[in-house]
mmCIF file of C-alpha atoms and ligand atoms in Angstrom:
data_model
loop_
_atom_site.group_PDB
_atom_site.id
_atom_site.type_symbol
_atom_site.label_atom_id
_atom_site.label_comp_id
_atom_site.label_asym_id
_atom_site.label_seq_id
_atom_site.Cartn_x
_atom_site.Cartn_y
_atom_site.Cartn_z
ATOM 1 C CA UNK A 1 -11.730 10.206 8.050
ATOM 2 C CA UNK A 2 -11.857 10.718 12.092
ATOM 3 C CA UNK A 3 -13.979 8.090 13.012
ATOM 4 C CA UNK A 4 -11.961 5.338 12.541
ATOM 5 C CA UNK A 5 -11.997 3.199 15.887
ATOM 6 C CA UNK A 6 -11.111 -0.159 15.026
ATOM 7 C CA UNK A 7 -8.495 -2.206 13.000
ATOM 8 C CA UNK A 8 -11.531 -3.512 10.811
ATOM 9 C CA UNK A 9 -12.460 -0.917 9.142
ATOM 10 C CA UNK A 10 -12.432 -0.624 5.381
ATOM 11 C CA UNK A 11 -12.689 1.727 2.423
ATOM 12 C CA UNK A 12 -14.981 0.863 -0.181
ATOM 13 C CA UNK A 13 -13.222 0.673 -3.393
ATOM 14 C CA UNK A 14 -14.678 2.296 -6.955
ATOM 15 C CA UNK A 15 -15.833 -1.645 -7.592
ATOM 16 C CA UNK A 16 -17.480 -1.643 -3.663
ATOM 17 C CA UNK A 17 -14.937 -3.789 -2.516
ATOM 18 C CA UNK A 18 -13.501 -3.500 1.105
ATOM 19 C CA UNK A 19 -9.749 -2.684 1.571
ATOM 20 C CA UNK A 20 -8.684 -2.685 5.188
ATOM 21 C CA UNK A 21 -7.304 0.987 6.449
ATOM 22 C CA UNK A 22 -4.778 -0.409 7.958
ATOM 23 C CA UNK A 23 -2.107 -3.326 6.526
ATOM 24 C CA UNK A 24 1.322 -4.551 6.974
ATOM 25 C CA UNK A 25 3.945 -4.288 4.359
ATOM 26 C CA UNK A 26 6.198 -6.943 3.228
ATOM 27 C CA UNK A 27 9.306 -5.146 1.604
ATOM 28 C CA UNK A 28 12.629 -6.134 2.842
ATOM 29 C CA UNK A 29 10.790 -8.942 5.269
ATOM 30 C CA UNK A 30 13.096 -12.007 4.422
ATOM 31 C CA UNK A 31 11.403 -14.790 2.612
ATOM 32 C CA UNK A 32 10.790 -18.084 4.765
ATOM 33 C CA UNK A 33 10.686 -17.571 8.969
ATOM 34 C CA UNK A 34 11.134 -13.832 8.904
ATOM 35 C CA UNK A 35 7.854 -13.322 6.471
ATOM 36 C CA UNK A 36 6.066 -16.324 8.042
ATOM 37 C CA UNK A 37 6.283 -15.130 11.884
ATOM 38 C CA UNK A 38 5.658 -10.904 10.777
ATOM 39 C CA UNK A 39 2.578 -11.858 9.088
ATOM 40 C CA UNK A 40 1.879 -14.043 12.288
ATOM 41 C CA UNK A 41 2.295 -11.490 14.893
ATOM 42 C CA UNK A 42 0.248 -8.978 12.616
ATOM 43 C CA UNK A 43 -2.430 -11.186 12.080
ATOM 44 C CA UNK A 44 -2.868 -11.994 15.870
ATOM 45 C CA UNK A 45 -2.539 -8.253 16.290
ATOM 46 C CA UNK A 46 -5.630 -7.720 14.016
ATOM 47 C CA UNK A 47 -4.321 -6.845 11.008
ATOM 48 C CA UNK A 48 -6.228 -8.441 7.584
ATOM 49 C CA UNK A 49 -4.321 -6.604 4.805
ATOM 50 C CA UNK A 50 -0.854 -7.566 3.817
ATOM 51 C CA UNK A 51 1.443 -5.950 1.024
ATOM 52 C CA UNK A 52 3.395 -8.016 -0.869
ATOM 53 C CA UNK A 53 5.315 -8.163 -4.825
ATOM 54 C CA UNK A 54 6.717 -10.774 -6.911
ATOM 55 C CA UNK A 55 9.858 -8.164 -6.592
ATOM 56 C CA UNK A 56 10.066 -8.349 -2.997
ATOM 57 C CA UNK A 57 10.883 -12.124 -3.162
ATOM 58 C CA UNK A 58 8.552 -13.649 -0.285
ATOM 59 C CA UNK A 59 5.742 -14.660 -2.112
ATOM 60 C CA UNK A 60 5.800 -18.103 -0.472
ATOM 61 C CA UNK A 61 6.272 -17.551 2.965
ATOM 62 C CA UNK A 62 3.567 -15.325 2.536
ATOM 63 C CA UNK A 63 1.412 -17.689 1.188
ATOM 64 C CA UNK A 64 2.397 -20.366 3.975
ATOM 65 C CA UNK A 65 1.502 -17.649 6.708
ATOM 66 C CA UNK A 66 -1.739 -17.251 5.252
ATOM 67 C CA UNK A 67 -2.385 -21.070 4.952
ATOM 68 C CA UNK A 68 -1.108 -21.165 8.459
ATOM 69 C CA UNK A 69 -3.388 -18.848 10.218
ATOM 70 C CA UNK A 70 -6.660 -20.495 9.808
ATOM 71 C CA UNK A 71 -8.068 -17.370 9.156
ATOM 72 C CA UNK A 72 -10.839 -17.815 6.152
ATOM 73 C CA UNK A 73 -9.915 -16.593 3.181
ATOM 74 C CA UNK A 74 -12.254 -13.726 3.018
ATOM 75 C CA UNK A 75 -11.470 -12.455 6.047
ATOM 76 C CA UNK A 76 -8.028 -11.385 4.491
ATOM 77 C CA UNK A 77 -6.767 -8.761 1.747
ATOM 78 C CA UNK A 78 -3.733 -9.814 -0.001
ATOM 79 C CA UNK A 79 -1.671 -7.557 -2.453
ATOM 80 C CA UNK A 80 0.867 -8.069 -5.371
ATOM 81 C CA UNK A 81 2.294 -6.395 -8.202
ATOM 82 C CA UNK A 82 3.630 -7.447 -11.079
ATOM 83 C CA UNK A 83 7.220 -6.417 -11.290
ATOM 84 C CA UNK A 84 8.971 -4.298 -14.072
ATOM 85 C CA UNK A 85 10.916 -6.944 -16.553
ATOM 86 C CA UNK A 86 7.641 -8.894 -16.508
ATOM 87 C CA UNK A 87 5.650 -5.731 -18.222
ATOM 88 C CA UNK A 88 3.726 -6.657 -21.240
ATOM 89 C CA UNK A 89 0.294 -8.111 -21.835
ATOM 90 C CA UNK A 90 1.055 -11.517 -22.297
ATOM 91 C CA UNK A 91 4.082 -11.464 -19.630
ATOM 92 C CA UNK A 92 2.251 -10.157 -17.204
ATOM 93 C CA UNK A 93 -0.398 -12.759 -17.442
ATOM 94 C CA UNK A 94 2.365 -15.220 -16.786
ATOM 95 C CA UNK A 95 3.415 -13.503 -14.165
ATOM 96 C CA UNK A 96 0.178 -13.181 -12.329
ATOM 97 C CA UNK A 97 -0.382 -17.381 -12.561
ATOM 98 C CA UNK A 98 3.525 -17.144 -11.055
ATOM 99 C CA UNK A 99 2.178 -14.881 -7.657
ATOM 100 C CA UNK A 100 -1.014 -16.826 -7.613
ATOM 101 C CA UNK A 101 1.169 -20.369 -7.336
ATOM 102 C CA UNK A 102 3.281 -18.971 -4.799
ATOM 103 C CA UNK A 103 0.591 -17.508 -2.724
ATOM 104 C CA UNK A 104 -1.596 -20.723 -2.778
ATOM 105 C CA UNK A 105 -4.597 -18.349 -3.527
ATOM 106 C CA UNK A 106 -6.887 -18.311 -6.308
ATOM 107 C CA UNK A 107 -7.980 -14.834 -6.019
ATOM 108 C CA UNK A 108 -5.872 -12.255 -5.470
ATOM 109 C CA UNK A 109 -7.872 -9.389 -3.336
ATOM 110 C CA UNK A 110 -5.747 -6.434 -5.159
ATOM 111 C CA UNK A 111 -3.332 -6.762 -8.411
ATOM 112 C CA UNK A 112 -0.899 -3.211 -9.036
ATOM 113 C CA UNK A 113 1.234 -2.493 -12.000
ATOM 114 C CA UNK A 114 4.482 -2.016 -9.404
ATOM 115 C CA UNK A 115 6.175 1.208 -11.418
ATOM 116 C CA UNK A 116 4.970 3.020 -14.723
ATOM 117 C CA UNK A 117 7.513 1.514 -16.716
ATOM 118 C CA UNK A 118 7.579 3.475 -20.190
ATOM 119 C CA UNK A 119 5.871 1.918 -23.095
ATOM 120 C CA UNK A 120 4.598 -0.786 -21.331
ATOM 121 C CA UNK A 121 1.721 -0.052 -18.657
ATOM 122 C CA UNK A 122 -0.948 0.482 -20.660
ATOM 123 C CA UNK A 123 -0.351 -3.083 -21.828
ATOM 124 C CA UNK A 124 0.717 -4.292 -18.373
ATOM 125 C CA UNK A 125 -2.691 -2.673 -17.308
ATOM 126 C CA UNK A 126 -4.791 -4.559 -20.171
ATOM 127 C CA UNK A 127 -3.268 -7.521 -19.319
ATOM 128 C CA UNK A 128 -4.982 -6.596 -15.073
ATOM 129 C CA UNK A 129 -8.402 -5.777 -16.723
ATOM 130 C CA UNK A 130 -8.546 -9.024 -18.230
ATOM 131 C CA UNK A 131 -7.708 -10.657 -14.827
ATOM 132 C CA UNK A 132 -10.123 -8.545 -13.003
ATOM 133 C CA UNK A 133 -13.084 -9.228 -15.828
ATOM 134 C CA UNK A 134 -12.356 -13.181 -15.665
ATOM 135 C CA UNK A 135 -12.771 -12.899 -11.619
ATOM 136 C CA UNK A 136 -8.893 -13.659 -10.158
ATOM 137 C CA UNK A 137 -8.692 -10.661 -9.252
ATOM 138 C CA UNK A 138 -11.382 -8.719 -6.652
ATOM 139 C CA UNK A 139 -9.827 -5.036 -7.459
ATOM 140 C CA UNK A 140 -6.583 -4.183 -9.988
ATOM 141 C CA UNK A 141 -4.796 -0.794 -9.489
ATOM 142 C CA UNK A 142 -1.562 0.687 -10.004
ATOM 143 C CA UNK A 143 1.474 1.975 -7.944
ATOM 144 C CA UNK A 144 3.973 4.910 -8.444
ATOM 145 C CA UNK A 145 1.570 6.414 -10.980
ATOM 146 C CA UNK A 146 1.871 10.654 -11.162
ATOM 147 C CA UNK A 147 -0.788 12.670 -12.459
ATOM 148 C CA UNK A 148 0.367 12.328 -16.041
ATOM 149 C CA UNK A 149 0.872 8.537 -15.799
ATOM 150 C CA UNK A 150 -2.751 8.536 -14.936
ATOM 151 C CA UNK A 151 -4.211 11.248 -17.200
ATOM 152 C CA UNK A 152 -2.560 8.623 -19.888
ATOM 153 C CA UNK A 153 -4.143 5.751 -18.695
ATOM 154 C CA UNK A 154 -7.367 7.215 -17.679
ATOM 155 C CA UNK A 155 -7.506 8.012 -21.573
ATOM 156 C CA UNK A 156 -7.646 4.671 -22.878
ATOM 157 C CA UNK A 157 -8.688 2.060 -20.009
ATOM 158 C CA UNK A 158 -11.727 0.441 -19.363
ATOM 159 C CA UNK A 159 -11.704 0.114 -15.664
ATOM 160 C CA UNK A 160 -10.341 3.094 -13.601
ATOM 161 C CA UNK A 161 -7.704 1.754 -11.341
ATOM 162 C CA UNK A 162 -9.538 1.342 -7.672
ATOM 163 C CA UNK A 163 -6.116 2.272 -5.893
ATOM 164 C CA UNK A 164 -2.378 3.909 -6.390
ATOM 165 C CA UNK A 165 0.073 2.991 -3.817
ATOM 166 C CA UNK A 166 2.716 5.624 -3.892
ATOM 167 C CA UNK A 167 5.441 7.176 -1.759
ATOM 168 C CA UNK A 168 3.526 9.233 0.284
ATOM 169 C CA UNK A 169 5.051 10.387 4.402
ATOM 170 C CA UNK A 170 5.267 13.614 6.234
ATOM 171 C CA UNK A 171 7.875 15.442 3.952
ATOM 172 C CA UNK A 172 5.786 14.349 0.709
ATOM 173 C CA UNK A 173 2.786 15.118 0.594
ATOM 174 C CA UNK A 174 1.644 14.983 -3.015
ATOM 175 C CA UNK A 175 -1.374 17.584 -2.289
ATOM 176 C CA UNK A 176 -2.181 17.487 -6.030
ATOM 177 C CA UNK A 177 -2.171 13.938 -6.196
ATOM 178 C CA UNK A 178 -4.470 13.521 -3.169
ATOM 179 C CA UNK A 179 -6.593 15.544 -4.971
ATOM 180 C CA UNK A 180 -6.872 14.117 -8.097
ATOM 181 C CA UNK A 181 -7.182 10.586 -7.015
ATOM 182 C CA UNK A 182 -10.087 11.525 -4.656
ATOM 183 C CA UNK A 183 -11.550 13.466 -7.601
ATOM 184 C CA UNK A 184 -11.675 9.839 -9.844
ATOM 185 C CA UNK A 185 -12.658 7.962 -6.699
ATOM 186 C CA UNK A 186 -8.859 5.570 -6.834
ATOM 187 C CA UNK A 187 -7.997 4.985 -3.594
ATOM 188 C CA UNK A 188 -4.617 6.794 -2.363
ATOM 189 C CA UNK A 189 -1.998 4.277 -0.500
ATOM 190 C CA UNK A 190 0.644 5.511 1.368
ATOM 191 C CA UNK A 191 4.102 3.445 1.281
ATOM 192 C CA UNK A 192 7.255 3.949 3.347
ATOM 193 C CA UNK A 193 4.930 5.676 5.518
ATOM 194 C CA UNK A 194 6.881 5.404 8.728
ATOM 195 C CA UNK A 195 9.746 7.622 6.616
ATOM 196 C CA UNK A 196 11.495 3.916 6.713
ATOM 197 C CA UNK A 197 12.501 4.180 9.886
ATOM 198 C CA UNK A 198 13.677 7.721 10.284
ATOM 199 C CA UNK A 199 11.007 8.936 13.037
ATOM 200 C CA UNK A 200 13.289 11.627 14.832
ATOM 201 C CA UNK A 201 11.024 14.473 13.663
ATOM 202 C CA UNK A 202 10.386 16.884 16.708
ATOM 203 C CA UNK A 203 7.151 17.836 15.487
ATOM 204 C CA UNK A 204 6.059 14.379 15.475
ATOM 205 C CA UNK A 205 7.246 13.485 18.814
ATOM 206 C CA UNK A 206 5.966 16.061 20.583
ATOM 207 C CA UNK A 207 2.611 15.479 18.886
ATOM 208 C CA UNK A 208 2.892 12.104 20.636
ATOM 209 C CA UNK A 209 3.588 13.249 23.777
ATOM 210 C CA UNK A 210 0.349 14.722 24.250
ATOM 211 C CA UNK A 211 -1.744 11.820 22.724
ATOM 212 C CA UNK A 212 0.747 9.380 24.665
ATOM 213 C CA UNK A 213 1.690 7.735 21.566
ATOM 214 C CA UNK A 214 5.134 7.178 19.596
ATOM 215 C CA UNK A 215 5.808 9.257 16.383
ATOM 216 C CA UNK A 216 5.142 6.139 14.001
ATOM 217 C CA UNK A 217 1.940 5.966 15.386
ATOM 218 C CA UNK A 218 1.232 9.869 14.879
ATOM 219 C CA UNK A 219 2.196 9.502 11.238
ATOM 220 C CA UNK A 220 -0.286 6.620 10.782
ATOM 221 C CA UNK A 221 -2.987 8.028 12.269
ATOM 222 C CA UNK A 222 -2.607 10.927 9.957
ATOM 223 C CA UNK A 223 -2.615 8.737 6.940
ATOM 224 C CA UNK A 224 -6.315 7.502 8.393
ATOM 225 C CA UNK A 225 -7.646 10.623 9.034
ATOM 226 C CA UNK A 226 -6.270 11.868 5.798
ATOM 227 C CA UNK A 227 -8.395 9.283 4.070
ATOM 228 C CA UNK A 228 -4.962 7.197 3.011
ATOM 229 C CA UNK A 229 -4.710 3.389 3.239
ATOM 230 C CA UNK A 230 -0.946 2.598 4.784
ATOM 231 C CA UNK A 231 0.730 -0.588 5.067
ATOM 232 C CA UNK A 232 3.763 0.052 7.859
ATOM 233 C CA UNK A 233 6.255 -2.281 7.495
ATOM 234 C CA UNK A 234 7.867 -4.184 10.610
ATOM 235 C CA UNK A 235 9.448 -7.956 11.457
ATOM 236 C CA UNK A 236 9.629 -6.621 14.699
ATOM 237 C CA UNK A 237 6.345 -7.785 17.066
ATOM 238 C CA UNK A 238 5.999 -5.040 19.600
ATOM 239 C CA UNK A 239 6.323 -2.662 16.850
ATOM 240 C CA UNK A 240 3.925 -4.617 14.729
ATOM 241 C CA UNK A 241 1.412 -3.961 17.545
ATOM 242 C CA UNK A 242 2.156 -0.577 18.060
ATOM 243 C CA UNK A 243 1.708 0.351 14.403
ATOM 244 C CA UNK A 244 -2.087 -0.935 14.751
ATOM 245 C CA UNK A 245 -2.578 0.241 18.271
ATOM 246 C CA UNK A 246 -3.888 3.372 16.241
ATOM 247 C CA UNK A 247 -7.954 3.537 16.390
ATOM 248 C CA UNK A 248 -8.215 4.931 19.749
ATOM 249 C CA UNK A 249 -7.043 8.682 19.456
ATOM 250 C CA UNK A 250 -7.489 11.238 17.067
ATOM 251 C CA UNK A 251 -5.340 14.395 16.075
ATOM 252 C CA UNK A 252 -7.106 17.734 16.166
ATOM 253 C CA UNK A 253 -7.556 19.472 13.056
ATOM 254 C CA UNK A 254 -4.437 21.847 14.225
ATOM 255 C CA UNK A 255 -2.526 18.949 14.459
ATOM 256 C CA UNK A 256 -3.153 17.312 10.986
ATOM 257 C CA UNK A 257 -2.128 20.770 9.232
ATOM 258 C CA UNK A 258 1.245 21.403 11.199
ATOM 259 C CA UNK A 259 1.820 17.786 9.749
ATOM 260 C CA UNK A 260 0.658 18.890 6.711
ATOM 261 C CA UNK A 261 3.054 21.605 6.890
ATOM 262 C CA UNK A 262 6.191 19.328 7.260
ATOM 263 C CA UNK A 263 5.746 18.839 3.523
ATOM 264 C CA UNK A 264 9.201 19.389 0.948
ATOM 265 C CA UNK A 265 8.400 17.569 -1.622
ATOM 266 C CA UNK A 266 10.929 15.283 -0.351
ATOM 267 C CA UNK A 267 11.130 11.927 -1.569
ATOM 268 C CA UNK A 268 13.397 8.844 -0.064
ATOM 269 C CA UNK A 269 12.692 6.268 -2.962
ATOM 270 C CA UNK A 270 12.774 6.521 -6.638
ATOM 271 C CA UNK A 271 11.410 9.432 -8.554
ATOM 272 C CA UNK A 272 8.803 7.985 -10.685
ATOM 273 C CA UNK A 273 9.413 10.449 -13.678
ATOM 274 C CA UNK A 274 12.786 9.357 -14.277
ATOM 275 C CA UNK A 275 13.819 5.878 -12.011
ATOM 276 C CA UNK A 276 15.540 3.115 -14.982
ATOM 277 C CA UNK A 277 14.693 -0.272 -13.442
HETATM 278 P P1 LIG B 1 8.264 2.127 6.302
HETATM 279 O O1 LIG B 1 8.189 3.586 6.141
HETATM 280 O O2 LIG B 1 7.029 1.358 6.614
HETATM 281 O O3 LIG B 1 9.382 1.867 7.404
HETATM 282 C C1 LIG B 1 9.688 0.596 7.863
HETATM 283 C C2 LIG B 1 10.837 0.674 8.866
HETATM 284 O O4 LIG B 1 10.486 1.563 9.933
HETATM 285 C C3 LIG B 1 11.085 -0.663 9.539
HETATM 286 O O5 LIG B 1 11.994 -1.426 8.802
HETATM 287 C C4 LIG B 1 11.652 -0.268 10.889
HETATM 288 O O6 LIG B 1 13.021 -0.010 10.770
HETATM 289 C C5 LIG B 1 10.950 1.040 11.168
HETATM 290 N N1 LIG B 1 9.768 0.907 12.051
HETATM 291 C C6 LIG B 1 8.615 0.239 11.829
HETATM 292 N N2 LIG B 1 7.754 0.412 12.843
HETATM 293 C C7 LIG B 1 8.383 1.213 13.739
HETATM 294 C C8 LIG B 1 7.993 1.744 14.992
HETATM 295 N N3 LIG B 1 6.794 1.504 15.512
HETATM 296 N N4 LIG B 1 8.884 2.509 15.641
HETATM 297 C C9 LIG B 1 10.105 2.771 15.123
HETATM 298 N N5 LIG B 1 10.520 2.309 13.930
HETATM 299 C C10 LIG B 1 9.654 1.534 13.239
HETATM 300 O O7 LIG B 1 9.004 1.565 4.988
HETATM 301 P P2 LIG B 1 8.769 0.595 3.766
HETATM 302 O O8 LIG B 1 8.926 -0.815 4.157
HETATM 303 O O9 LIG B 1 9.647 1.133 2.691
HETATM 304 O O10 LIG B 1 7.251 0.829 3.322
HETATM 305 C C11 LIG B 1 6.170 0.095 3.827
HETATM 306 C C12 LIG B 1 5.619 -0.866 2.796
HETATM 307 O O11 LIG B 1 5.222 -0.178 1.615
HETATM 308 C C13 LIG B 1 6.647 -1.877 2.271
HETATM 309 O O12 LIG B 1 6.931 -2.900 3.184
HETATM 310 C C14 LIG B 1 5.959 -2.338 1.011
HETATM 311 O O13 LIG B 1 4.924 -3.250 1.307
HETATM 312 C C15 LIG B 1 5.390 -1.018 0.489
HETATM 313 N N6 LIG B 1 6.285 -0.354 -0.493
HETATM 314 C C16 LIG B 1 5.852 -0.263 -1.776
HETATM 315 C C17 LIG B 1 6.654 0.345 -2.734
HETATM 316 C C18 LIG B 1 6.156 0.459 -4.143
HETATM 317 O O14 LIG B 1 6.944 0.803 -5.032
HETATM 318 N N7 LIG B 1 4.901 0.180 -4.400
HETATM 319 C C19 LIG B 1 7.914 0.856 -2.394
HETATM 320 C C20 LIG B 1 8.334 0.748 -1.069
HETATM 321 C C21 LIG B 1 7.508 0.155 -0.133
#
């Protein structure tokens, strides 16, 4: 994906709905001013996608910010998961109506199982389909899903999961992943993708030097051009803008491999084979 130019752009789901490229993340934002005046500065900086969860505890302010901007409600994506101790069909139907409330929306643009909790996401993930076939939801999907998480579920759903947001930055790669999500057409979403905050990677900066552009914004351009949706998270509002200010250069093909090349198999959050939350 080079020809991304503009903060607009979408991908076009499996279901031909429009996800935003770009979007800002929500984790760690504090509920009430802090959420309401990120989500401000993003939207005024273009941005139309935010990621939030019930886990991450700003549901509301969320909601307020969106009811604050004016904006109409089509022109913006909103995200939530359903969080681990509320896995279960019937639970997570609860929960859902819970987000929903707090967000003031009736439609939630795109609903992910947060973590493949054992035992309980193919229910969890029953409970999304049923939401997504009576209309409040536009797209469901899952998050922190491996390949055999997926190979399970792929084996017994009804409606192949349009996106999996996973841990995905410069020292994790995931090339088999990438690969196997593009093969079923679910979107691959790239979280912590800034490394959470840990940008002092010479390859990086000298990458920006030559593009004139910071590290952070190196990493999310790769992401694009990768063909990975990323949702950078900031409360800060220069850096809010700078994390957009992305659709005017693009990274040779040189470049993207020696990125490619910084991979470890590193991870900085939970392992998803073996986290117990
Ligand atoms: P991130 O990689 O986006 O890093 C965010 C941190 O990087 C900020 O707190 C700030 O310290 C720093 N930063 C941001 N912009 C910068 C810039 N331009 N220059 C220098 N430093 C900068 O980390 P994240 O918040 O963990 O991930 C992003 C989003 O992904 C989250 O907010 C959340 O929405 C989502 N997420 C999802 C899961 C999941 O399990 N599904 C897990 C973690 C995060």
């Amino acid at each position: 994906m080079s020809n991304l130019t503009s903060i607009t752009q979408c991908t076009e789901l499996n279901n031909g709905i429009k996800m935003p490229w770009l979007g800002l993340g929500v984790y760690k934002t504090q509920e009430g001013a802090q959420v309401e005046q990120a989500i401000a500065d993003a939207l005024e900086a273009g941005y139309r996608s935010i990621d939030t969860a019930a886990a991450y505890g700003n549901e509301e302010g969320v909601g307020r910010a969106i009811a604050a901007s004016g904006l109409k409600r089509e022109e913006l994506f909103i995200t939530t998961k359903v969080w681990n101790s509320n896995q279960g069909y019937e639970s997570t139907l609860k929960a859902f109506e819970e987000s929903r409330r707090k967000l003031q929306l009736d439609v939630i643009d795109l609903y992910l199982v947060h973590w493949p909790v054992a035992g309980k996401y193919k229910d969890t993930y029953r409970a999304l389909e049923k939401l997504y076939k009576d209309g409040h939801v536009r797209a469901i999907g899952v998050s922190n899903f491996l390949i055999p998480h997926l190979e399970d579920l792929l084996g017994s759903c009804e409606v192949v999961p349009a996106v999996n947001q996973v841990e995905f930055q410069p020292f994790l790669t995931q090339p088999e992943l990438q690969s196997y999500c593009k093969d079923r057409n679910i979107q691959l979403e790239a979280w912590s993708p800034l490394l959470q905050g840990h940008l002092d990677v010479p390859l990086l900066q000298e990458i920006g030097h030559k593009h004139g552009k910071s590290a952070a914004q190196v990493i999310l351009r790769w992401d694009l051009q990768n063909g990975i949706v990323t949702i950078p998270k900031s409360v800060t509002k220069n850096r809010i803008i700078e994390n957009a200010d992305i659709f005017n250069f693009e990274l040779t093909s040189g470049e993207m491999e020696a990125i490619d090349g910084l991979n470890e198999n590193r991870r900085l959050g939970p392992d998803p084979m073996n986290f117990n939350f």
